[in-house]
XYZ file of C-alpha atoms in Angstrom:
296
model
C -30.976 19.278 64.984
C -29.718 20.890 61.784
C -28.221 17.597 60.656
C -31.476 15.788 61.388
C -33.419 18.369 59.387
C -31.056 17.895 56.441
C -31.644 14.148 56.574
C -35.394 14.655 56.775
C -35.363 17.087 53.845
C -33.238 14.703 51.827
C -35.569 11.804 52.575
C -38.597 13.927 51.651
C -36.939 14.925 48.382
C -36.123 11.329 47.560
C -39.670 10.208 48.339
C -41.021 12.983 46.135
C -38.691 11.936 43.314
C -39.736 8.294 43.647
C -43.382 9.348 43.630
C -42.896 11.268 40.381
C -41.062 8.328 38.796
C -43.838 6.002 39.929
C -46.545 8.168 38.373
C -44.575 8.455 35.127
C -44.113 4.690 35.053
C -47.842 4.087 35.522
C -48.739 6.592 32.806
C -46.133 5.809 30.169
C -44.876 2.254 30.708
C -47.713 0.812 28.555
C -46.990 3.362 25.818
C -43.241 2.740 25.843
C -43.807 -1.032 25.765
C -46.161 -0.548 22.802
C -43.465 1.414 20.981
C -40.834 -1.209 21.781
C -43.019 -4.095 20.621
C -43.871 -2.224 17.420
C -40.239 -1.407 16.670
C -38.968 -4.911 17.365
C -41.759 -6.891 15.713
C -42.688 -4.283 13.079
C -46.262 -4.404 14.378
C -46.523 -0.626 14.519
C -47.484 1.704 11.672
C -44.953 2.353 8.905
C -44.550 5.969 9.968
C -43.845 4.996 13.570
C -41.187 2.499 12.447
C -39.128 5.510 11.374
C -38.525 6.196 15.074
C -37.157 2.750 15.925
C -33.876 4.448 16.863
C -35.666 5.034 20.152
C -34.720 1.453 21.064
C -31.219 2.720 21.812
C -31.952 6.420 22.227
C -34.454 6.350 25.091
C -32.337 4.022 27.302
C -29.324 6.201 26.525
C -31.289 9.291 27.571
C -32.260 7.551 30.833
C -28.602 6.647 31.410
C -27.483 10.248 30.875
C -30.109 11.482 33.332
C -28.932 8.908 35.862
C -25.261 9.900 35.697
C -26.311 13.561 36.068
C -28.400 12.833 39.164
C -25.882 14.340 41.614
C -25.640 17.544 39.572
C -29.441 17.593 39.505
C -29.675 17.242 43.266
C -27.216 20.101 43.825
C -29.297 22.495 41.738
C -31.524 24.847 43.749
C -35.274 24.230 43.678
C -36.541 26.897 41.289
C -40.015 26.841 39.736
C -40.242 28.200 36.212
C -43.777 29.134 35.057
C -43.186 27.567 31.635
C -42.981 24.234 33.440
C -46.617 24.517 34.508
C -47.616 25.402 30.939
C -45.866 22.321 29.553
C -47.343 20.100 32.266
C -50.844 21.335 31.446
C -50.263 20.866 27.712
C -48.848 17.391 28.329
C -51.834 16.480 30.490
C -54.305 17.690 27.863
C -52.461 15.780 25.158
C -52.438 12.610 27.254
C -56.137 12.797 28.056
C -57.094 13.611 24.454
C -56.763 9.983 23.368
C -55.326 11.082 19.996
C -52.309 8.862 19.320
C -49.982 11.591 18.110
C -50.868 13.890 21.002
C -50.545 11.142 23.597
C -47.077 10.371 22.228
C -46.021 14.022 22.333
C -47.274 14.340 25.888
C -44.304 12.248 27.025
C -41.521 14.730 26.156
C -43.821 17.625 27.125
C -44.349 16.218 30.620
C -40.637 15.489 31.074
C -39.622 18.983 29.968
C -42.312 20.498 32.171
C -41.071 18.609 35.225
C -37.485 19.760 34.633
C -38.575 23.403 34.407
C -40.953 23.198 37.360
C -38.548 21.430 39.687
C -35.195 23.021 38.811
C -35.953 25.882 36.433
C -33.816 26.742 33.413
C -30.618 25.220 34.926
C -32.394 21.875 35.325
C -33.759 22.075 31.799
C -30.274 22.778 30.431
C -28.784 19.926 32.452
C -31.302 17.461 31.025
C -31.465 19.182 27.636
C -29.757 16.480 25.593
C -31.664 13.543 27.131
C -34.892 15.479 26.510
C -33.842 16.029 22.886
C -33.194 12.309 22.451
C -36.630 11.473 23.854
C -38.341 14.062 21.654
C -36.601 12.837 18.478
C -37.558 9.237 19.336
C -41.227 10.067 19.937
C -43.360 8.703 17.051
C -45.146 11.459 15.153
C -46.674 11.978 11.703
C -43.528 13.704 10.384
C -42.560 10.858 7.978
C -46.095 10.843 6.564
C -45.978 14.617 6.071
C -42.667 14.680 4.210
C -43.196 11.498 2.154
C -44.903 13.375 -0.739
C -41.793 15.541 -1.130
C -39.331 12.670 -1.577
C -39.961 12.208 -5.321
C -36.647 13.837 -6.394
C -34.766 11.563 -3.982
C -36.685 8.508 -5.234
C -35.875 9.355 -8.861
C -32.204 9.948 -8.005
C -31.935 6.598 -6.236
C -33.703 4.773 -9.066
C -31.458 6.401 -11.700
C -28.309 5.644 -9.701
C -29.308 1.997 -9.141
C -30.124 1.606 -12.837
C -26.778 3.107 -13.827
C -24.854 0.770 -11.513
C -26.659 -2.324 -12.802
C -26.070 -1.287 -16.416
C -22.326 -1.193 -15.729
C -22.496 -4.926 -15.062
C -24.021 -5.584 -18.475
C -27.602 -5.997 -17.289
C -30.528 -4.774 -19.358
C -32.005 -2.038 -17.226
C -34.609 0.616 -17.914
C -35.507 3.406 -15.510
C -38.819 5.208 -15.713
C -39.152 7.805 -12.986
C -39.037 5.837 -9.745
C -39.414 2.435 -11.440
C -36.500 0.161 -12.288
C -37.096 -2.564 -14.922
C -34.657 -5.478 -14.697
C -35.181 -8.665 -16.676
C -38.787 -7.775 -17.386
C -39.494 -7.283 -13.677
C -40.226 -3.993 -12.023
C -38.932 -2.605 -8.746
C -40.366 0.671 -7.509
C -38.407 3.020 -5.297
C -41.458 3.990 -3.241
C -41.519 6.958 -0.811
C -40.838 4.617 2.103
C -37.939 3.034 0.177
C -36.205 6.376 -0.304
C -34.058 5.818 2.768
C -35.738 8.287 5.110
C -35.826 5.768 7.956
C -32.114 5.066 7.535
C -31.415 8.793 7.314
C -33.381 9.519 10.502
C -31.568 6.748 12.343
C -28.182 7.838 11.007
C -28.572 11.447 12.141
C -29.901 10.301 15.521
C -26.929 8.011 16.110
C -24.624 10.800 14.941
C -25.972 13.085 17.668
C -25.421 10.371 20.261
C -21.834 9.802 19.107
C -21.062 13.524 18.987
C -22.352 13.994 22.526
C -20.653 10.903 23.939
C -17.246 11.791 22.485
C -17.528 15.481 23.335
C -17.136 16.414 19.666
C -20.504 18.188 19.738
C -18.705 21.253 21.097
C -16.747 21.548 17.827
C -18.878 23.186 15.149
C -16.612 22.111 12.287
C -16.504 18.500 13.420
C -20.279 18.434 13.910
C -21.063 19.963 10.505
C -18.629 17.756 8.616
C -19.689 14.624 10.457
C -23.410 15.192 9.884
C -22.804 16.060 6.228
C -20.678 12.954 5.715
C -23.313 10.850 7.454
C -26.036 12.137 5.097
C -23.910 11.260 2.050
C -23.113 7.848 3.547
C -26.790 7.149 4.282
C -27.931 8.078 0.769
C -25.086 6.090 -0.808
C -25.891 3.056 1.335
C -29.535 3.263 0.305
C -28.560 3.440 -3.371
C -26.510 0.264 -2.955
C -29.377 -1.401 -1.085
C -31.894 -0.566 -3.817
C -29.393 -1.735 -6.427
C -29.116 -5.109 -4.696
C -32.896 -5.352 -4.326
C -33.370 -4.626 -8.023
C -30.731 -7.211 -8.920
C -32.257 -9.899 -6.696
C -35.784 -9.252 -7.949
C -34.760 -8.976 -11.597
C -32.809 -12.225 -11.514
C -35.532 -14.150 -9.709
C -33.701 -14.476 -6.391
C -36.840 -13.880 -4.359
C -35.474 -15.345 -1.123
C -32.529 -12.939 -1.162
C -34.864 -10.061 -2.037
C -37.153 -10.783 0.909
C -34.176 -11.294 3.239
C -32.800 -7.839 2.451
C -36.152 -6.089 2.104
C -38.388 -7.562 4.800
C -36.237 -9.745 7.047
C -33.233 -9.262 9.303
C -30.929 -8.675 6.345
C -32.056 -5.069 6.170
C -31.361 -4.588 9.884
C -27.896 -6.120 9.483
C -27.169 -3.871 6.524
C -28.204 -0.787 8.499
C -26.173 -1.864 11.528
C -23.005 -2.250 9.431
C -23.557 1.184 7.929
C -24.032 2.729 11.377
C -20.851 1.098 12.675
C -18.924 2.913 9.942
C -19.862 6.182 11.645
C -17.509 5.456 14.550
C -14.211 5.445 12.596
C -15.454 8.368 10.472
C -16.055 10.484 13.583
C -12.721 9.474 15.086
C -10.937 10.467 11.881
C -12.708 13.820 11.580
C -12.315 14.644 15.265
C -8.624 13.796 15.161
C -8.107 15.829 11.981
C -9.813 18.987 13.236
C -8.278 18.677 16.719
C -4.825 18.468 15.146
C -5.396 21.487 12.903
C -6.900 23.555 15.731
C -3.861 22.823 17.866
C -1.329 23.750 15.136
C -1.482 27.572 15.602
C -0.882 27.173 19.335
C 2.151 24.957 18.805
C 3.574 27.325 16.151
C 3.212 30.321 18.447
């Protein structure tokens, strides 16, 4: 009888889990498909394009939750009151019809379910997948910080102008504008590399978690700092190339790198460089941390 009860309880739990997944799919599948279509076809707002790293981040979060499913099932059923609060907030946000709030309802509902079903231990278990979902949720953050990117824009414009002048080109820089061959290229707020920087830091978090290097504070700090420098440097080179193409009348090359798949290829190559950088840093710090033990 006890064995039969265990089977019945397990079946009831599985049915309840499937029911929750079904409701979430009905509520958020259209929204997630809208995000995906916007990120792939650039049919979404400029600000929301900054979160296109969700193309890889959200599936990765789902994968992490899946491989943790047995640990999740072994956790005791504990209801945390904060879960109800988040579920109510998520429901209000979803029903509001305001785009930003509807988007934010997704991570709010997921976090609320974790707390309500498994308490703090469940929330901690799914903490990183929840973080990935939250950081991939389109919000107005890029729009809010765009007015404060002027120093970065000016730095990029000055650096690009300096590089081009080293190749004997007649270049003039005026604030965020680069004049090459009588043509002007503006390093606008959305050309300051924020999208690349967001994506770079997001991928860095994924790599740190996947390799286990996230537990090392020194490796994490150095890797994220190096990634920021790499992202800014890559954007300087990109704006230099764009200024060169536009100033020399190579409009096809300019559009390829600026609006077409050339920009995606450039970003992908830059992101791939993060892998050997992390391996080098992780190996370096692991070796130095192990040295005192070997000497003793």
